[in-house]
PDB file of C-alpha atoms in Angstrom:
ATOM      1  CA  MET A 150      39.849 -18.772 -13.481  1.00  0.00           C
ATOM      2  CA  ASN A 151      40.311 -15.387 -15.149  1.00  0.00           C
ATOM      3  CA  SER A 152      38.984 -12.126 -13.787  1.00  0.00           C
ATOM      4  CA  THR A 153      35.990 -12.068 -16.141  1.00  0.00           C
ATOM      5  CA  ALA A 154      34.885 -15.527 -15.060  1.00  0.00           C
ATOM      6  CA  MET A 155      35.352 -14.622 -11.403  1.00  0.00           C
ATOM      7  CA  ALA A 156      33.264 -11.475 -11.824  1.00  0.00           C
ATOM      8  CA  ARG A 157      30.524 -13.476 -13.553  1.00  0.00           C
ATOM      9  CA  ALA A 158      30.562 -16.077 -10.792  1.00  0.00           C
ATOM     10  CA  GLY A 159      30.378 -13.364  -8.138  1.00  0.00           C
ATOM     11  CA  ARG A 160      27.428 -11.744  -9.857  1.00  0.00           C
ATOM     12  CA  THR A 161      25.620 -15.094 -10.113  1.00  0.00           C
ATOM     13  CA  HIS A 162      26.211 -15.726  -6.411  1.00  0.00           C
ATOM     14  CA  ALA A 163      24.862 -12.276  -5.499  1.00  0.00           C
ATOM     15  CA  GLU A 164      21.756 -12.819  -7.615  1.00  0.00           C
ATOM     16  CA  ARG A 165      21.061 -16.181  -6.009  1.00  0.00           C
ATOM     17  CA  ALA A 166      21.455 -14.667  -2.568  1.00  0.00           C
ATOM     18  CA  ALA A 167      19.027 -11.876  -3.431  1.00  0.00           C
ATOM     19  CA  ARG A 168      16.499 -14.418  -4.673  1.00  0.00           C
ATOM     20  CA  GLY A 169      17.061 -16.682  -1.696  1.00  0.00           C
ATOM     21  CA  SER A 170      15.849 -16.825   1.861  1.00  0.00           C
ATOM     22  CA  VAL A 171      16.839 -13.238   2.728  1.00  0.00           C
ATOM     23  CA  ARG A 172      14.760 -11.781  -0.096  1.00  0.00           C
ATOM     24  CA  GLU A 173      11.839 -14.071   0.682  1.00  0.00           C
ATOM     25  CA  GLY A 174      11.924 -13.240   4.379  1.00  0.00           C
ATOM     26  CA  ALA A 175      12.029  -9.509   3.656  1.00  0.00           C
ATOM     27  CA  ALA A 176       9.074  -9.759   1.271  1.00  0.00           C
ATOM     28  CA  ARG A 177       6.911 -11.787   3.612  1.00  0.00           C
ATOM     29  CA  ALA A 178       7.697  -9.567   6.603  1.00  0.00           C
ATOM     30  CA  GLY A 179       6.805  -6.497   4.558  1.00  0.00           C
ATOM     31  CA  LEU A 180       3.506  -7.934   3.342  1.00  0.00           C
ATOM     32  CA  THR A 181       2.597  -8.876   6.910  1.00  0.00           C
ATOM     33  CA  ALA A 182       3.362  -5.347   8.148  1.00  0.00           C
ATOM     34  CA  ARG A 183       1.241  -3.867   5.364  1.00  0.00           C
ATOM     35  CA  GLY A 184      -1.605  -6.195   6.346  1.00  0.00           C
ATOM     36  CA  VAL A 185      -1.518  -5.031   9.967  1.00  0.00           C
ATOM     37  CA  ILE A 186      -1.718  -1.368   8.926  1.00  0.00           C
ATOM     38  CA  TYR A 187      -4.628  -1.911   6.526  1.00  0.00           C
ATOM     39  CA  LEU A 188      -6.525  -3.932   9.117  1.00  0.00           C
ATOM     40  CA  LEU A 189      -6.201  -1.138  11.662  1.00  0.00           C
ATOM     41  CA  VAL A 190      -7.131   1.582   9.169  1.00  0.00           C
ATOM     42  CA  GLY A 191     -10.244  -0.434   8.312  1.00  0.00           C
ATOM     43  CA  VAL A 192     -11.190  -0.718  11.989  1.00  0.00           C
ATOM     44  CA  LEU A 193     -10.678   3.029  12.482  1.00  0.00           C
ATOM     45  CA  ALA A 194     -12.774   3.781   9.389  1.00  0.00           C
ATOM     46  CA  VAL A 195     -15.658   1.740  10.841  1.00  0.00           C
ATOM     47  CA  GLN A 196     -15.419   3.801  14.021  1.00  0.00           C
ATOM     48  CA  VAL A 197     -15.528   7.012  11.971  1.00  0.00           C
ATOM     49  CA  ALA A 198     -18.589   5.752  10.080  1.00  0.00           C
ATOM     50  CA  PHE A 199     -20.445   5.340  13.374  1.00  0.00           C
ATOM     51  CA  GLY A 200     -19.619   8.793  14.671  1.00  0.00           C
ATOM     52  CA  ASP A 201     -16.178   8.474  16.294  1.00  0.00           C
ATOM     53  CA  SER A 202     -14.352  11.491  14.866  1.00  0.00           C
ATOM     54  CA  ASP A 203     -11.458  11.414  17.343  1.00  0.00           C
ATOM     55  CA  HIS A 204      -9.364   8.973  15.330  1.00  0.00           C
ATOM     56  CA  GLN A 205      -7.622   9.445  11.997  1.00  0.00           C
ATOM     57  CA  ALA A 206      -8.539   6.697   9.546  1.00  0.00           C
ATOM     58  CA  ASP A 207      -5.095   6.576   7.960  1.00  0.00           C
ATOM     59  CA  ARG A 208      -1.598   5.253   8.652  1.00  0.00           C
ATOM     60  CA  GLY A 209      -0.961   7.866  11.340  1.00  0.00           C
ATOM     61  CA  GLY A 210      -4.150   6.883  13.143  1.00  0.00           C
ATOM     62  CA  ALA A 211      -3.180   3.213  12.962  1.00  0.00           C
ATOM     63  CA  LEU A 212       0.242   3.958  14.437  1.00  0.00           C
ATOM     64  CA  GLU A 213      -1.310   5.971  17.268  1.00  0.00           C
ATOM     65  CA  GLU A 214      -3.658   3.091  18.031  1.00  0.00           C
ATOM     66  CA  ILE A 215      -0.730   0.671  18.217  1.00  0.00           C
ATOM     67  CA  ALA A 216       1.357   3.024  20.381  1.00  0.00           C
ATOM     68  CA  GLN A 217      -1.412   3.177  23.003  1.00  0.00           C
ATOM     69  CA  GLN A 218      -1.344  -0.585  23.571  1.00  0.00           C
ATOM     70  CA  SER A 219       0.901  -2.621  25.835  1.00  0.00           C
ATOM     71  CA  PHE A 220       4.193  -3.328  24.059  1.00  0.00           C
ATOM     72  CA  GLY A 221       3.030  -0.874  21.403  1.00  0.00           C
ATOM     73  CA  VAL A 222       6.530   0.489  20.796  1.00  0.00           C
ATOM     74  CA  VAL A 223       7.814  -3.050  20.243  1.00  0.00           C
ATOM     75  CA  VAL A 224       5.080  -3.633  17.657  1.00  0.00           C
ATOM     76  CA  LEU A 225       5.927  -0.322  15.960  1.00  0.00           C
ATOM     77  CA  TRP A 226       9.569  -1.368  15.596  1.00  0.00           C
ATOM     78  CA  ALA A 227       8.470  -4.753  14.240  1.00  0.00           C
ATOM     79  CA  LEU A 228       6.283  -2.997  11.655  1.00  0.00           C
ATOM     80  CA  ALA A 229       9.151  -0.677  10.737  1.00  0.00           C
ATOM     81  CA  ALA A 230      11.467  -3.648  10.243  1.00  0.00           C
ATOM     82  CA  GLY A 231       8.879  -5.345   8.050  1.00  0.00           C
ATOM     83  CA  LEU A 232       8.406  -2.238   5.902  1.00  0.00           C
ATOM     84  CA  VAL A 233      12.167  -1.839   5.517  1.00  0.00           C
ATOM     85  CA  GLY A 234      12.120  -5.450   4.319  1.00  0.00           C
ATOM     86  CA  MET A 235       9.403  -4.538   1.823  1.00  0.00           C
ATOM     87  CA  ALA A 236      11.486  -1.674   0.449  1.00  0.00           C
ATOM     88  CA  LEU A 237      14.585  -3.885   0.176  1.00  0.00           C
ATOM     89  CA  TRP A 238      12.582  -6.605  -1.575  1.00  0.00           C
ATOM     90  CA  ARG A 239      11.401  -4.091  -4.172  1.00  0.00           C
ATOM     91  CA  LEU A 240      14.962  -2.815  -4.523  1.00  0.00           C
ATOM     92  CA  SER A 241      16.151  -6.364  -5.242  1.00  0.00           C
ATOM     93  CA  GLU A 242      13.515  -6.553  -7.995  1.00  0.00           C
ATOM     94  CA  VAL A 243      14.973  -3.415  -9.537  1.00  0.00           C
ATOM     95  CA  ALA A 244      18.437  -4.976  -9.510  1.00  0.00           C
ATOM     96  CA  PHE A 245      17.642  -8.594 -10.412  1.00  0.00           C
ATOM     97  CA  GLY A 246      14.055  -8.599 -11.706  1.00  0.00           C
ATOM     98  CA  ALA A 247      10.797  -9.755 -10.151  1.00  0.00           C
ATOM     99  CA  ALA A 248       9.383 -13.269 -10.039  1.00  0.00           C
ATOM    100  CA  GLY A 249       7.736 -14.440 -13.252  1.00  0.00           C
ATOM    101  CA  GLN A 250       8.651 -14.680 -16.917  1.00  0.00           C
ATOM    102  CA  ASP A 251       8.534 -10.934 -17.581  1.00  0.00           C
ATOM    103  CA  GLY A 252       9.965  -9.889 -14.202  1.00  0.00           C
ATOM    104  CA  GLY A 253      13.141  -8.571 -15.778  1.00  0.00           C
ATOM    105  CA  LYS A 254      11.442  -6.127 -18.158  1.00  0.00           C
ATOM    106  CA  ALA A 255      12.207  -2.425 -17.796  1.00  0.00           C
ATOM    107  CA  ARG A 256       8.560  -1.586 -16.982  1.00  0.00           C
ATOM    108  CA  LYS A 257       8.463  -4.100 -14.128  1.00  0.00           C
ATOM    109  CA  ARG A 258      11.771  -2.847 -12.747  1.00  0.00           C
ATOM    110  CA  ALA A 259      10.545   0.753 -12.904  1.00  0.00           C
ATOM    111  CA  MET A 260       7.359  -0.114 -11.005  1.00  0.00           C
ATOM    112  CA  SER A 261       9.443  -1.928  -8.398  1.00  0.00           C
ATOM    113  CA  GLY A 262      11.576   1.215  -8.077  1.00  0.00           C
ATOM    114  CA  VAL A 263       8.500   3.358  -7.401  1.00  0.00           C
ATOM    115  CA  ARG A 264       7.289   0.867  -4.804  1.00  0.00           C
ATOM    116  CA  CYS A 265      10.731   0.804  -3.212  1.00  0.00           C
ATOM    117  CA  VAL A 266      10.686   4.589  -2.761  1.00  0.00           C
ATOM    118  CA  PHE A 267       7.112   4.529  -1.442  1.00  0.00           C
ATOM    119  CA  TYR A 268       7.705   1.814   1.137  1.00  0.00           C
ATOM    120  CA  GLY A 269      11.000   3.402   2.077  1.00  0.00           C
ATOM    121  CA  PHE A 270       9.087   6.573   2.969  1.00  0.00           C
ATOM    122  CA  VAL A 271       6.429   4.586   4.860  1.00  0.00           C
ATOM    123  CA  ALA A 272       9.142   2.735   6.798  1.00  0.00           C
ATOM    124  CA  TYR A 273      10.808   6.060   7.651  1.00  0.00           C
ATOM    125  CA  SER A 274       7.524   7.485   8.949  1.00  0.00           C
ATOM    126  CA  VAL A 275       6.952   4.424  11.158  1.00  0.00           C
ATOM    127  CA  ILE A 276      10.523   4.627  12.502  1.00  0.00           C
ATOM    128  CA  MET A 277      10.034   8.311  13.374  1.00  0.00           C
ATOM    129  CA  PHE A 278       6.805   7.433  15.154  1.00  0.00           C
ATOM    130  CA  ALA A 279       8.489   4.588  17.043  1.00  0.00           C
ATOM    131  CA  VAL A 280      11.292   6.929  18.143  1.00  0.00           C
ATOM    132  CA  SER A 281       8.756   9.461  19.381  1.00  0.00           C
ATOM    133  CA  PRO A 282       5.278   7.907  19.841  1.00  0.00           C
ATOM    134  CA  GLY A 283       2.541  10.492  19.467  1.00  0.00           C
ATOM    135  CA  SER A 284       4.576  12.585  17.040  1.00  0.00           C
ATOM    136  CA  SER A 285       3.406  13.306  13.515  1.00  0.00           C
ATOM    137  CA  GLY A 286       5.056  10.138  12.235  1.00  0.00           C
ATOM    138  CA  GLY A 287       7.323  11.873   9.826  1.00  0.00           C
ATOM    139  CA  GLY A 288       5.282  14.666   8.296  1.00  0.00           C
ATOM    140  CA  GLY A 289       1.818  14.971   9.815  1.00  0.00           C
ATOM    141  CA  SER A 290      -1.471  13.325   8.931  1.00  0.00           C
ATOM    142  CA  SER A 291      -2.187  12.153   5.406  1.00  0.00           C
ATOM    143  CA  ASP A 292      -4.561  15.112   4.998  1.00  0.00           C
ATOM    144  CA  GLU A 293      -1.912  17.661   6.035  1.00  0.00           C
ATOM    145  CA  GLN A 294       0.679  16.052   3.791  1.00  0.00           C
ATOM    146  CA  SER A 295      -1.711  16.065   0.844  1.00  0.00           C
ATOM    147  CA  ARG A 296      -2.588  19.740   1.282  1.00  0.00           C
ATOM    148  CA  ASP A 297       1.060  20.771   1.798  1.00  0.00           C
ATOM    149  CA  VAL A 298       2.295  18.916  -1.282  1.00  0.00           C
ATOM    150  CA  THR A 299      -0.587  20.272  -3.378  1.00  0.00           C
ATOM    151  CA  ALA A 300       0.077  23.848  -2.212  1.00  0.00           C
ATOM    152  CA  ARG A 301       3.778  23.568  -3.119  1.00  0.00           C
ATOM    153  CA  ALA A 302       2.994  22.057  -6.496  1.00  0.00           C
ATOM    154  CA  LEU A 303       0.404  24.732  -7.313  1.00  0.00           C
ATOM    155  CA  GLY A 304       3.054  27.369  -6.586  1.00  0.00           C
ATOM    156  CA  LEU A 305       5.294  26.045  -9.356  1.00  0.00           C
ATOM    157  CA  PRO A 306       5.129  27.249 -12.971  1.00  0.00           C
ATOM    158  CA  GLY A 307       2.372  25.237 -14.579  1.00  0.00           C
ATOM    159  CA  GLY A 308       1.350  24.044 -11.122  1.00  0.00           C
ATOM    160  CA  GLN A 309      -2.288  23.530 -12.008  1.00  0.00           C
ATOM    161  CA  TRP A 310      -1.312  21.204 -14.845  1.00  0.00           C
ATOM    162  CA  ILE A 311       1.132  19.329 -12.596  1.00  0.00           C
ATOM    163  CA  VAL A 312      -1.450  18.750  -9.876  1.00  0.00           C
ATOM    164  CA  GLY A 313      -4.203  18.002 -12.376  1.00  0.00           C
ATOM    165  CA  LEU A 314      -2.142  15.435 -14.250  1.00  0.00           C
ATOM    166  CA  ALA A 315      -0.942  13.870 -10.993  1.00  0.00           C
ATOM    167  CA  GLY A 316      -4.542  13.620  -9.798  1.00  0.00           C
ATOM    168  CA  ALA A 317      -5.608  12.060 -13.082  1.00  0.00           C
ATOM    169  CA  GLY A 318      -2.753   9.598 -12.699  1.00  0.00           C
ATOM    170  CA  VAL A 319      -3.986   8.635  -9.223  1.00  0.00           C
ATOM    171  CA  VAL A 320      -7.510   8.171 -10.612  1.00  0.00           C
ATOM    172  CA  ALA A 321      -6.115   5.925 -13.344  1.00  0.00           C
ATOM    173  CA  ALA A 322      -4.085   3.992 -10.767  1.00  0.00           C
ATOM    174  CA  GLY A 323      -7.191   3.483  -8.639  1.00  0.00           C
ATOM    175  CA  VAL A 324      -9.180   2.176 -11.605  1.00  0.00           C
ATOM    176  CA  TRP A 325      -6.251  -0.072 -12.577  1.00  0.00           C
ATOM    177  CA  ILE A 326      -6.022  -1.480  -9.033  1.00  0.00           C
ATOM    178  CA  GLY A 327      -9.754  -2.153  -8.895  1.00  0.00           C
ATOM    179  CA  VAL A 328      -9.966  -3.745 -12.346  1.00  0.00           C
ATOM    180  CA  ARG A 329      -6.990  -6.005 -11.698  1.00  0.00           C
ATOM    181  CA  ALA A 330      -8.553  -7.092  -8.415  1.00  0.00           C
ATOM    182  CA  VAL A 331     -11.901  -7.925 -10.036  1.00  0.00           C
ATOM    183  CA  ARG A 332     -10.119  -9.846 -12.814  1.00  0.00           C
ATOM    184  CA  ARG A 333      -8.064 -11.708 -10.183  1.00  0.00           C
ATOM    185  CA  LYS A 334      -4.800 -10.823 -11.865  1.00  0.00           C
ATOM    186  CA  TYR A 335      -3.058 -11.528  -8.568  1.00  0.00           C
ATOM    187  CA  HIS A 336      -3.440 -15.241  -9.364  1.00  0.00           C
ATOM    188  CA  ASP A 337      -0.289 -14.909 -11.480  1.00  0.00           C
ATOM    189  CA  LYS A 338       1.672 -14.088  -8.313  1.00  0.00           C
ATOM    190  CA  LEU A 339       0.261 -16.827  -6.074  1.00  0.00           C
ATOM    191  CA  LYS A 340       1.391 -20.403  -5.503  1.00  0.00           C
ATOM    192  CA  LEU A 341      -2.055 -21.717  -6.405  1.00  0.00           C
ATOM    193  CA  GLY A 342      -0.840 -25.303  -6.424  1.00  0.00           C
ATOM    194  CA  GLU A 343      -0.195 -25.130  -2.684  1.00  0.00           C
ATOM    195  CA  MET A 344      -3.718 -23.885  -1.926  1.00  0.00           C
ATOM    196  CA  SER A 345      -6.861 -25.946  -1.463  1.00  0.00           C
ATOM    197  CA  ARG A 346      -9.985 -24.986  -3.383  1.00  0.00           C
ATOM    198  CA  ARG A 347     -11.580 -23.607  -0.217  1.00  0.00           C
ATOM    199  CA  THR A 348      -8.482 -21.562   0.603  1.00  0.00           C
ATOM    200  CA  ARG A 349      -8.381 -20.189  -2.923  1.00  0.00           C
ATOM    201  CA  ARG A 350     -12.018 -19.070  -2.692  1.00  0.00           C
ATOM    202  CA  THR A 351     -11.334 -17.374   0.636  1.00  0.00           C
ATOM    203  CA  VAL A 352      -8.282 -15.590  -0.752  1.00  0.00           C
ATOM    204  CA  ASP A 353     -10.355 -14.451  -3.733  1.00  0.00           C
ATOM    205  CA  VAL A 354     -12.911 -12.867  -1.394  1.00  0.00           C
ATOM    206  CA  THR A 355     -10.162 -10.878   0.319  1.00  0.00           C
ATOM    207  CA  GLY A 356      -8.327 -10.075  -2.912  1.00  0.00           C
ATOM    208  CA  VAL A 357     -11.336  -8.895  -4.904  1.00  0.00           C
ATOM    209  CA  GLY A 358     -13.074  -7.090  -2.031  1.00  0.00           C
ATOM    210  CA  GLY A 359      -9.899  -5.546  -0.671  1.00  0.00           C
ATOM    211  CA  GLY A 360      -8.484  -4.528  -4.032  1.00  0.00           C
ATOM    212  CA  THR A 361     -11.776  -2.974  -5.148  1.00  0.00           C
ATOM    213  CA  ALA A 362     -12.049  -0.904  -1.948  1.00  0.00           C
ATOM    214  CA  ARG A 363      -8.428   0.190  -2.233  1.00  0.00           C
ATOM    215  CA  GLY A 364      -8.898   1.182  -5.873  1.00  0.00           C
ATOM    216  CA  LEU A 365     -12.041   3.177  -5.032  1.00  0.00           C
ATOM    217  CA  VAL A 366     -10.217   5.187  -2.362  1.00  0.00           C
ATOM    218  CA  PHE A 367      -7.265   5.865  -4.676  1.00  0.00           C
ATOM    219  CA  ALA A 368      -9.574   7.019  -7.469  1.00  0.00           C
ATOM    220  CA  THR A 369     -11.599   9.231  -5.119  1.00  0.00           C
ATOM    221  CA  ALA A 370      -8.448  10.875  -3.751  1.00  0.00           C
ATOM    222  CA  GLY A 371      -7.335  11.514  -7.335  1.00  0.00           C
ATOM    223  CA  VAL A 372     -10.644  13.211  -8.140  1.00  0.00           C
ATOM    224  CA  PHE A 373     -10.157  15.557  -5.178  1.00  0.00           C
ATOM    225  CA  ALA A 374      -6.650  16.400  -6.430  1.00  0.00           C
ATOM    226  CA  VAL A 375      -7.987  17.228  -9.893  1.00  0.00           C
ATOM    227  CA  ARG A 376     -10.663  19.405  -8.304  1.00  0.00           C
ATOM    228  CA  ALA A 377      -8.007  21.215  -6.239  1.00  0.00           C
ATOM    229  CA  ALA A 378      -6.058  21.914  -9.429  1.00  0.00           C
ATOM    230  CA  ILE A 379      -9.068  23.206 -11.352  1.00  0.00           C
ATOM    231  CA  ASP A 380     -10.185  25.482  -8.498  1.00  0.00           C
ATOM    232  CA  TYR A 381      -6.595  26.381  -7.542  1.00  0.00           C
ATOM    233  CA  GLN A 382      -7.397  25.533  -3.918  1.00  0.00           C
ATOM    234  CA  PRO A 383      -4.954  23.123  -2.211  1.00  0.00           C
ATOM    235  CA  ASP A 384      -7.386  22.650   0.706  1.00  0.00           C
ATOM    236  CA  LYS A 385      -9.604  20.626  -1.627  1.00  0.00           C
ATOM    237  CA  ALA A 386      -6.924  17.930  -1.896  1.00  0.00           C
ATOM    238  CA  LYS A 387      -7.555  15.134   0.568  1.00  0.00           C
ATOM    239  CA  GLY A 388      -5.455  12.447   2.193  1.00  0.00           C
ATOM    240  CA  MET A 389      -6.766   9.018   3.115  1.00  0.00           C
ATOM    241  CA  ASP A 390      -8.575  10.164   6.259  1.00  0.00           C
ATOM    242  CA  ASP A 391     -10.550  12.974   4.582  1.00  0.00           C
ATOM    243  CA  THR A 392     -11.162  10.809   1.511  1.00  0.00           C
ATOM    244  CA  LEU A 393     -12.682   8.065   3.637  1.00  0.00           C
ATOM    245  CA  ARG A 394     -14.764  10.564   5.615  1.00  0.00           C
ATOM    246  CA  SER A 395     -16.087  12.050   2.354  1.00  0.00           C
ATOM    247  CA  LEU A 396     -17.600   8.670   1.491  1.00  0.00           C
ATOM    248  CA  ALA A 397     -19.913   9.015   4.491  1.00  0.00           C
ATOM    249  CA  HIS A 398     -21.417  12.158   2.916  1.00  0.00           C
ATOM    250  CA  THR A 399     -22.598  10.481  -0.278  1.00  0.00           C
ATOM    251  CA  PRO A 400     -26.282   9.580  -0.849  1.00  0.00           C
ATOM    252  CA  LEU A 401     -25.456   6.117   0.523  1.00  0.00           C
ATOM    253  CA  GLY A 402     -24.492   7.691   3.828  1.00  0.00           C
ATOM    254  CA  PRO A 403     -22.087   6.050   6.265  1.00  0.00           C
ATOM    255  CA  TRP A 404     -22.803   2.592   4.856  1.00  0.00           C
ATOM    256  CA  LEU A 405     -20.552   3.221   1.860  1.00  0.00           C
ATOM    257  CA  LEU A 406     -17.754   4.056   4.283  1.00  0.00           C
ATOM    258  CA  VAL A 407     -18.529   0.886   6.251  1.00  0.00           C
ATOM    259  CA  CYS A 408     -18.274  -1.177   3.048  1.00  0.00           C
ATOM    260  CA  VAL A 409     -14.933   0.428   2.139  1.00  0.00           C
ATOM    261  CA  ALA A 410     -13.691  -0.051   5.699  1.00  0.00           C
ATOM    262  CA  ILE A 411     -14.554  -3.741   5.502  1.00  0.00           C
ATOM    263  CA  GLY A 412     -12.755  -3.789   2.162  1.00  0.00           C
ATOM    264  CA  PHE A 413      -9.636  -2.371   3.806  1.00  0.00           C
ATOM    265  CA  MET A 414      -9.781  -5.072   6.462  1.00  0.00           C
ATOM    266  CA  LEU A 415     -10.137  -7.664   3.705  1.00  0.00           C
ATOM    267  CA  PHE A 416      -7.082  -6.194   1.998  1.00  0.00           C
ATOM    268  CA  GLY A 417      -5.194  -6.563   5.255  1.00  0.00           C
ATOM    269  CA  LEU A 418      -6.132 -10.252   5.316  1.00  0.00           C
ATOM    270  CA  PHE A 419      -5.201 -10.522   1.635  1.00  0.00           C
ATOM    271  CA  SER A 420      -1.758  -9.136   2.472  1.00  0.00           C
ATOM    272  CA  PHE A 421      -1.377 -11.906   5.047  1.00  0.00           C
ATOM    273  CA  ALA A 422      -2.338 -14.434   2.358  1.00  0.00           C
ATOM    274  CA  LEU A 423       0.286 -12.928   0.048  1.00  0.00           C
ATOM    275  CA  ALA A 424       2.841 -13.232   2.837  1.00  0.00           C
ATOM    276  CA  ARG A 425       2.099 -16.955   2.885  1.00  0.00           C
ATOM    277  CA  TRP A 426       1.577 -17.856  -0.775  1.00  0.00           C
ATOM    278  CA  ARG A 427       3.095 -15.126  -2.961  1.00  0.00           C
ATOM    279  CA  LYS A 428       5.811 -16.068  -5.410  1.00  0.00           C
ATOM    280  CA  VAL A 429       8.979 -14.178  -4.471  1.00  0.00           C
TER     281      VAL A 429
END
């Protein structure tokens, strides 16, 4: 066997390994970890809606809630491991392509790269929190991070345009997430043949409700970023906690926040369903 054939065989072996049990385990662990975080954020958001302002309804608040429980540090490390698995799964999609017929396209690989970076940062923040429970979790609350990043961006040449366009992009992403959820585009990624009709209906409730709530929060946060750019006031940018709290001040009152909080809990359950039935 010549060197070219050996190199080709080695590459094929590496690709099969990446698509094998290690990749699948990493993906399913990551989706489970994401589900736990969204469930807890939803619970915290319900508490905020009914007047409990002592908790942050974001990832930092969820981590604090976990840390206060028995074996909380163990759970934090388990979540961190799962999120590292999520980042590695997305990295494998960049290298070898995602599941599906068009998984190897440049656009899909680029999106996987963005997700890899995002979940890598989330995993890092959870690890920092696990190392020192009660710390800022790697950069402070989502609201502080949002204001700090916006302030730095506004200080750059053309900063208002940068922040404005980024905010518009987040709005577009939120609408895209919500529309895809309503249209049940996630069906393409599920092993529908392994699901009963009743299970499929239940998963659709979590997928549509959870995805719509998630898209609404993304879009709302993007609107606040655009407003911060227009007014040149970084304090008007909001992270997840402030964005969720703002929903309680609409004409619908706290009930809109309750609905979104329930949607977040549904998305947590949907993530568990993905961990079971997603094509990897």
